[in-house]
Amino acid sequence: MQPLKIAVLGSGKGSNFRSILNAILSGQLKARPVLAVSDVQGAGILTLAENLGVPTAEVKESKFRTRLSEEVECGLVSTLRASGAELVVLAGYMRVVKKPLLDAFPRRIINIHPSLLPAFPGLEAWRQAIEAGVTTTGCTVHFVDSGIDSGQIIAQSEVPVLPGDTPATLHARIQEAEHRIYPDVIKRFAAREIP
Ligand code: GRF
């Protein structure tokens, strides 16, 4: 089976991208990163990619903060198509995905979210968990649809909320789980197990 060609799209530091790259480099994940894209200039995800010779692209959007304008998103679709990506992996991408991208990659855009969805969608889910007083939270990998963290769930991993946790300590524990679960889910796509 050919390695699965993946494109990773993120706005932040890129620790999930790093865990995916580590799984690829150690031979556990049969995938090839063909593109890293960010809407934030100088984002960690771009530096990681550049260091490994993975092609990068920057999306420039000045009109909206929470989504891309249709024109810019159509440009992103062309860039992704040209890369040959078979799976679009969102890793800390802070914008809502709209129709042009959703239509171009049906059931082939996935996201990781730091809660057990449907609980705590949206921003700072770890802080929401602490404020709600739950004793268990976690992370979810899901298909991306037009809503906010509302697509079909593919996998989840539970994480305890411990006494004395701050938003930062809880987020760090959730991220450890993310770094295991995301490469594992991509493995299932690479094995062509997920229709
Ligand atoms: C993760 O916590 C993920 O769940 C959320 O954004 C964060 C990205 O972190 N969607 P990183 O950039 O991968 O370190």
mmCIF file of C-alpha atoms and ligand atoms in Angstrom:
data_model
loop_
_atom_site.group_PDB
_atom_site.id
_atom_site.type_symbol
_atom_site.label_atom_id
_atom_site.label_comp_id
_atom_site.label_asym_id
_atom_site.label_seq_id
_atom_site.Cartn_x
_atom_site.Cartn_y
_atom_site.Cartn_z
ATOM 1 C CA MET A 1 0.000 0.000 0.000
ATOM 2 C CA GLN A 2 1.266 3.486 -0.877
ATOM 3 C CA PRO A 3 1.956 5.909 2.008
ATOM 4 C CA LEU A 4 -1.050 8.151 2.591
ATOM 5 C CA LYS A 5 -0.385 11.701 1.422
ATOM 6 C CA ILE A 6 -1.392 14.132 4.142
ATOM 7 C CA ALA A 7 -1.605 17.909 4.333
ATOM 8 C CA VAL A 8 -1.578 19.508 7.773
ATOM 9 C CA LEU A 9 -3.269 22.815 8.462
ATOM 10 C CA GLY A 10 -2.620 24.705 11.702
ATOM 11 C CA SER A 11 -2.427 28.101 13.326
ATOM 12 C CA GLY A 12 -0.349 27.322 16.394
ATOM 13 C CA LYS A 13 2.751 25.755 17.829
ATOM 14 C CA GLY A 14 2.323 22.466 16.037
ATOM 15 C CA SER A 15 2.834 19.872 18.764
ATOM 16 C CA ASN A 16 0.267 17.582 17.125
ATOM 17 C CA PHE A 17 2.033 17.953 13.784
ATOM 18 C CA ARG A 18 5.267 17.021 15.579
ATOM 19 C CA SER A 19 3.675 13.852 16.998
ATOM 20 C CA ILE A 20 2.445 12.914 13.509
ATOM 21 C CA LEU A 21 5.892 13.533 12.020
ATOM 22 C CA ASN A 22 7.486 11.445 14.786
ATOM 23 C CA ALA A 23 5.138 8.555 14.031
ATOM 24 C CA ILE A 24 6.058 8.789 10.344
ATOM 25 C CA LEU A 25 9.800 9.078 10.966
ATOM 26 C CA SER A 26 9.784 6.104 13.351
ATOM 27 C CA GLY A 27 8.035 3.977 10.742
ATOM 28 C CA GLN A 28 4.838 3.496 12.755
ATOM 29 C CA LEU A 29 2.685 5.571 10.412
ATOM 30 C CA LYS A 30 2.805 4.941 6.671
ATOM 31 C CA ALA A 31 2.101 8.480 5.538
ATOM 32 C CA ARG A 32 3.881 11.241 3.659
ATOM 33 C CA PRO A 33 3.476 14.900 4.645
ATOM 34 C CA VAL A 34 3.064 16.662 1.308
ATOM 35 C CA LEU A 35 2.151 20.108 2.623
ATOM 36 C CA ALA A 36 1.942 22.187 5.813
ATOM 37 C CA VAL A 37 -0.327 25.210 5.662
ATOM 38 C CA SER A 38 -0.856 28.021 8.140
ATOM 39 C CA ASP A 39 -2.926 31.163 8.288
ATOM 40 C CA VAL A 40 -0.437 32.590 10.807
ATOM 41 C CA GLN A 41 2.872 33.916 9.582
ATOM 42 C CA GLY A 42 5.808 32.137 11.215
ATOM 43 C CA ALA A 43 3.597 29.549 12.980
ATOM 44 C CA GLY A 44 5.480 26.661 14.619
ATOM 45 C CA ILE A 45 3.926 24.217 12.190
ATOM 46 C CA LEU A 46 5.681 25.966 9.282
ATOM 47 C CA THR A 47 9.076 25.909 10.984
ATOM 48 C CA LEU A 48 8.693 22.200 11.753
ATOM 49 C CA ALA A 49 7.855 21.510 8.127
ATOM 50 C CA GLU A 50 10.694 23.626 6.763
ATOM 51 C CA ASN A 51 13.206 21.819 8.982
ATOM 52 C CA LEU A 52 12.167 18.523 7.404
ATOM 53 C CA GLY A 53 11.900 19.768 3.853
ATOM 54 C CA VAL A 54 8.099 19.482 3.807
ATOM 55 C CA PRO A 55 6.577 22.047 1.404
ATOM 56 C CA THR A 56 4.752 24.899 3.137
ATOM 57 C CA ALA A 57 2.103 27.427 2.198
ATOM 58 C CA GLU A 58 0.760 30.491 3.963
ATOM 59 C CA VAL A 59 -2.832 31.568 3.698
ATOM 60 C CA LYS A 60 -3.300 35.333 3.814
ATOM 61 C CA GLU A 61 -6.675 36.466 5.067
ATOM 62 C CA SER A 62 -7.274 39.996 6.289
ATOM 63 C CA LYS A 63 -11.059 40.335 5.940
ATOM 64 C CA PHE A 64 -12.219 37.770 8.520
ATOM 65 C CA ARG A 65 -10.766 36.360 11.739
ATOM 66 C CA THR A 66 -12.789 33.165 12.205
ATOM 67 C CA ARG A 67 -13.036 31.930 8.630
ATOM 68 C CA LEU A 68 -11.480 32.441 5.207
ATOM 69 C CA SER A 69 -13.191 34.510 2.540
ATOM 70 C CA GLU A 70 -14.527 32.352 -0.281
ATOM 71 C CA GLU A 71 -11.816 33.531 -2.646
ATOM 72 C CA VAL A 72 -8.982 32.710 -0.237
ATOM 73 C CA GLU A 73 -10.494 29.330 0.650
ATOM 74 C CA CYS A 74 -10.794 28.455 -3.064
ATOM 75 C CA GLY A 75 -7.097 29.313 -3.424
ATOM 76 C CA LEU A 76 -6.348 26.987 -0.522
ATOM 77 C CA VAL A 77 -8.310 24.207 -2.244
ATOM 78 C CA SER A 78 -6.156 24.621 -5.377
ATOM 79 C CA THR A 79 -2.957 24.498 -3.303
ATOM 80 C CA LEU A 80 -4.138 21.374 -1.478
ATOM 81 C CA ARG A 81 -5.176 19.679 -4.717
ATOM 82 C CA ALA A 82 -1.840 20.496 -6.338
ATOM 83 C CA SER A 83 -0.043 18.890 -3.370
ATOM 84 C CA GLY A 84 -1.793 15.582 -4.053
ATOM 85 C CA ALA A 85 -3.047 15.422 -0.446
ATOM 86 C CA GLU A 86 -5.481 12.580 0.224
ATOM 87 C CA LEU A 87 -6.266 13.598 3.808
ATOM 88 C CA VAL A 88 -6.420 17.110 5.263
ATOM 89 C CA VAL A 89 -5.428 17.086 8.920
ATOM 90 C CA LEU A 90 -6.413 20.103 11.011
ATOM 91 C CA ALA A 91 -4.067 20.525 13.963
ATOM 92 C CA GLY A 92 -4.861 23.654 15.903
ATOM 93 C CA TYR A 93 -6.406 25.437 12.909
ATOM 94 C CA MET A 94 -8.418 28.286 14.405
ATOM 95 C CA ARG A 95 -10.914 28.990 11.619
ATOM 96 C CA VAL A 96 -14.225 27.434 10.626
ATOM 97 C CA VAL A 97 -13.984 25.448 7.382
ATOM 98 C CA LYS A 98 -16.478 26.510 4.728
ATOM 99 C CA LYS A 99 -18.076 24.957 1.666
ATOM 100 C CA PRO A 100 -15.265 25.183 -0.918
ATOM 101 C CA LEU A 101 -12.898 23.123 1.231
ATOM 102 C CA LEU A 102 -15.583 20.786 2.593
ATOM 103 C CA ASP A 103 -16.830 20.022 -0.917
ATOM 104 C CA ALA A 104 -13.311 19.411 -2.234
ATOM 105 C CA PHE A 105 -12.437 16.767 0.395
ATOM 106 C CA PRO A 106 -15.615 14.954 1.473
ATOM 107 C CA ARG A 107 -14.943 12.814 4.601
ATOM 108 C CA ARG A 108 -11.274 13.570 4.209
ATOM 109 C CA ILE A 109 -10.857 16.533 6.564
ATOM 110 C CA ILE A 110 -10.303 15.651 10.207
ATOM 111 C CA ASN A 111 -9.741 17.688 13.359
ATOM 112 C CA ILE A 112 -8.605 17.098 16.928
ATOM 113 C CA HIS A 113 -10.435 18.834 19.746
ATOM 114 C CA PRO A 114 -9.403 18.958 23.415
ATOM 115 C CA SER A 115 -12.604 17.606 25.012
ATOM 116 C CA LEU A 116 -14.895 14.607 24.858
ATOM 117 C CA LEU A 117 -17.277 16.028 22.262
ATOM 118 C CA PRO A 118 -20.139 16.848 22.225
ATOM 119 C CA ALA A 119 -19.090 18.329 25.586
ATOM 120 C CA PHE A 120 -17.250 21.647 25.460
ATOM 121 C CA PRO A 121 -17.027 22.579 21.774
ATOM 122 C CA GLY A 122 -15.333 25.854 20.877
ATOM 123 C CA LEU A 123 -12.429 27.687 22.418
ATOM 124 C CA GLU A 124 -10.353 26.638 25.455
ATOM 125 C CA ALA A 125 -12.254 23.407 26.038
ATOM 126 C CA TRP A 126 -9.884 22.501 28.878
ATOM 127 C CA ARG A 127 -10.863 25.702 30.736
ATOM 128 C CA GLN A 128 -14.535 24.932 30.088
ATOM 129 C CA ALA A 129 -14.009 21.469 31.648
ATOM 130 C CA ILE A 130 -12.450 22.934 34.805
ATOM 131 C CA GLU A 131 -15.175 25.551 35.120
ATOM 132 C CA ALA A 132 -17.872 22.876 34.717
ATOM 133 C CA GLY A 133 -16.278 20.823 37.514
ATOM 134 C CA VAL A 134 -16.099 17.535 35.573
ATOM 135 C CA THR A 135 -13.675 14.860 36.767
ATOM 136 C CA THR A 136 -13.053 13.363 33.318
ATOM 137 C CA THR A 137 -12.436 15.118 30.026
ATOM 138 C CA GLY A 138 -10.263 14.130 27.062
ATOM 139 C CA CYS A 139 -9.840 14.645 23.360
ATOM 140 C CA THR A 140 -11.764 13.772 20.218
ATOM 141 C CA VAL A 141 -10.789 13.210 16.598
ATOM 142 C CA HIS A 142 -13.710 13.951 14.307
ATOM 143 C CA PHE A 143 -14.625 14.583 10.705
ATOM 144 C CA VAL A 144 -14.962 18.279 9.950
ATOM 145 C CA ASP A 145 -18.322 19.632 8.883
ATOM 146 C CA SER A 146 -19.704 23.156 8.583
ATOM 147 C CA GLY A 147 -20.384 23.491 12.322
ATOM 148 C CA ILE A 148 -18.029 24.116 15.223
ATOM 149 C CA ASP A 149 -16.559 20.798 16.430
ATOM 150 C CA SER A 150 -19.782 19.074 15.398
ATOM 151 C CA GLY A 151 -18.696 16.469 12.814
ATOM 152 C CA GLN A 152 -18.930 12.705 13.185
ATOM 153 C CA ILE A 153 -16.668 11.342 15.920
ATOM 154 C CA ILE A 154 -13.906 8.949 14.845
ATOM 155 C CA ALA A 155 -12.069 8.337 18.139
ATOM 156 C CA GLN A 156 -11.885 9.639 21.695
ATOM 157 C CA SER A 157 -9.468 9.326 24.585
ATOM 158 C CA GLU A 158 -10.338 10.057 28.219
ATOM 159 C CA VAL A 159 -8.143 12.182 30.482
ATOM 160 C CA PRO A 160 -8.720 12.699 34.231
ATOM 161 C CA VAL A 161 -9.145 16.157 35.720
ATOM 162 C CA LEU A 162 -7.023 16.070 38.875
ATOM 163 C CA PRO A 163 -7.499 18.083 42.078
ATOM 164 C CA GLY A 164 -5.500 21.283 41.794
ATOM 165 C CA ASP A 165 -5.449 21.262 37.996
ATOM 166 C CA THR A 166 -5.122 24.655 36.348
ATOM 167 C CA PRO A 167 -6.189 25.221 32.743
ATOM 168 C CA ALA A 168 -2.514 24.918 31.777
ATOM 169 C CA THR A 169 -1.823 21.606 33.590
ATOM 170 C CA LEU A 170 -5.029 20.077 32.268
ATOM 171 C CA HIS A 171 -4.329 21.223 28.719
ATOM 172 C CA ALA A 172 -0.831 19.699 28.910
ATOM 173 C CA ARG A 173 -2.296 16.336 30.040
ATOM 174 C CA ILE A 174 -4.904 16.435 27.266
ATOM 175 C CA GLN A 175 -2.186 17.175 24.720
ATOM 176 C CA GLU A 176 -0.286 14.036 25.758
ATOM 177 C CA ALA A 177 -3.403 12.048 24.866
ATOM 178 C CA GLU A 178 -3.790 13.998 21.610
ATOM 179 C CA HIS A 179 -0.262 13.071 20.600
ATOM 180 C CA ARG A 180 -1.152 9.368 20.898
ATOM 181 C CA ILE A 181 -4.638 9.362 19.434
ATOM 182 C CA TYR A 182 -4.084 11.556 16.342
ATOM 183 C CA PRO A 183 -1.312 9.448 14.753
ATOM 184 C CA ASP A 184 -3.361 6.327 15.610
ATOM 185 C CA VAL A 185 -6.404 7.635 13.754
ATOM 186 C CA ILE A 186 -4.306 8.677 10.742
ATOM 187 C CA LYS A 187 -2.928 5.118 10.713
ATOM 188 C CA ARG A 188 -6.484 3.881 10.140
ATOM 189 C CA PHE A 189 -6.831 6.225 7.158
ATOM 190 C CA ALA A 190 -3.415 5.095 5.873
ATOM 191 C CA ALA A 191 -4.640 1.483 6.072
ATOM 192 C CA ARG A 192 -7.641 2.647 4.001
ATOM 193 C CA GLU A 193 -9.893 1.356 6.812
ATOM 194 C CA ILE A 194 -12.100 4.421 7.048
ATOM 195 C CA PRO A 195 -14.575 4.921 4.182
HETATM 196 C C1 GRF B 1 -4.785 21.268 20.451
HETATM 197 O O1 GRF B 1 -5.063 21.317 21.820
HETATM 198 C C2 GRF B 1 -5.993 20.817 19.668
HETATM 199 O O2 GRF B 1 -6.835 19.992 20.379
HETATM 200 C C3 GRF B 1 -6.693 22.129 19.363
HETATM 201 O O3 GRF B 1 -5.644 23.051 19.161
HETATM 202 C C4 GRF B 1 -4.478 22.646 19.871
HETATM 203 C C5 GRF B 1 -3.340 22.620 18.894
HETATM 204 O O4 GRF B 1 -2.122 22.419 19.516
HETATM 205 N N1 GRF B 1 -7.568 21.965 18.217
HETATM 206 P P1 GRF B 1 -0.786 22.204 18.675
HETATM 207 O O5 GRF B 1 -0.586 23.425 17.795
HETATM 208 O O6 GRF B 1 -0.922 20.954 17.895
HETATM 209 O O7 GRF B 1 0.265 22.105 19.734
#
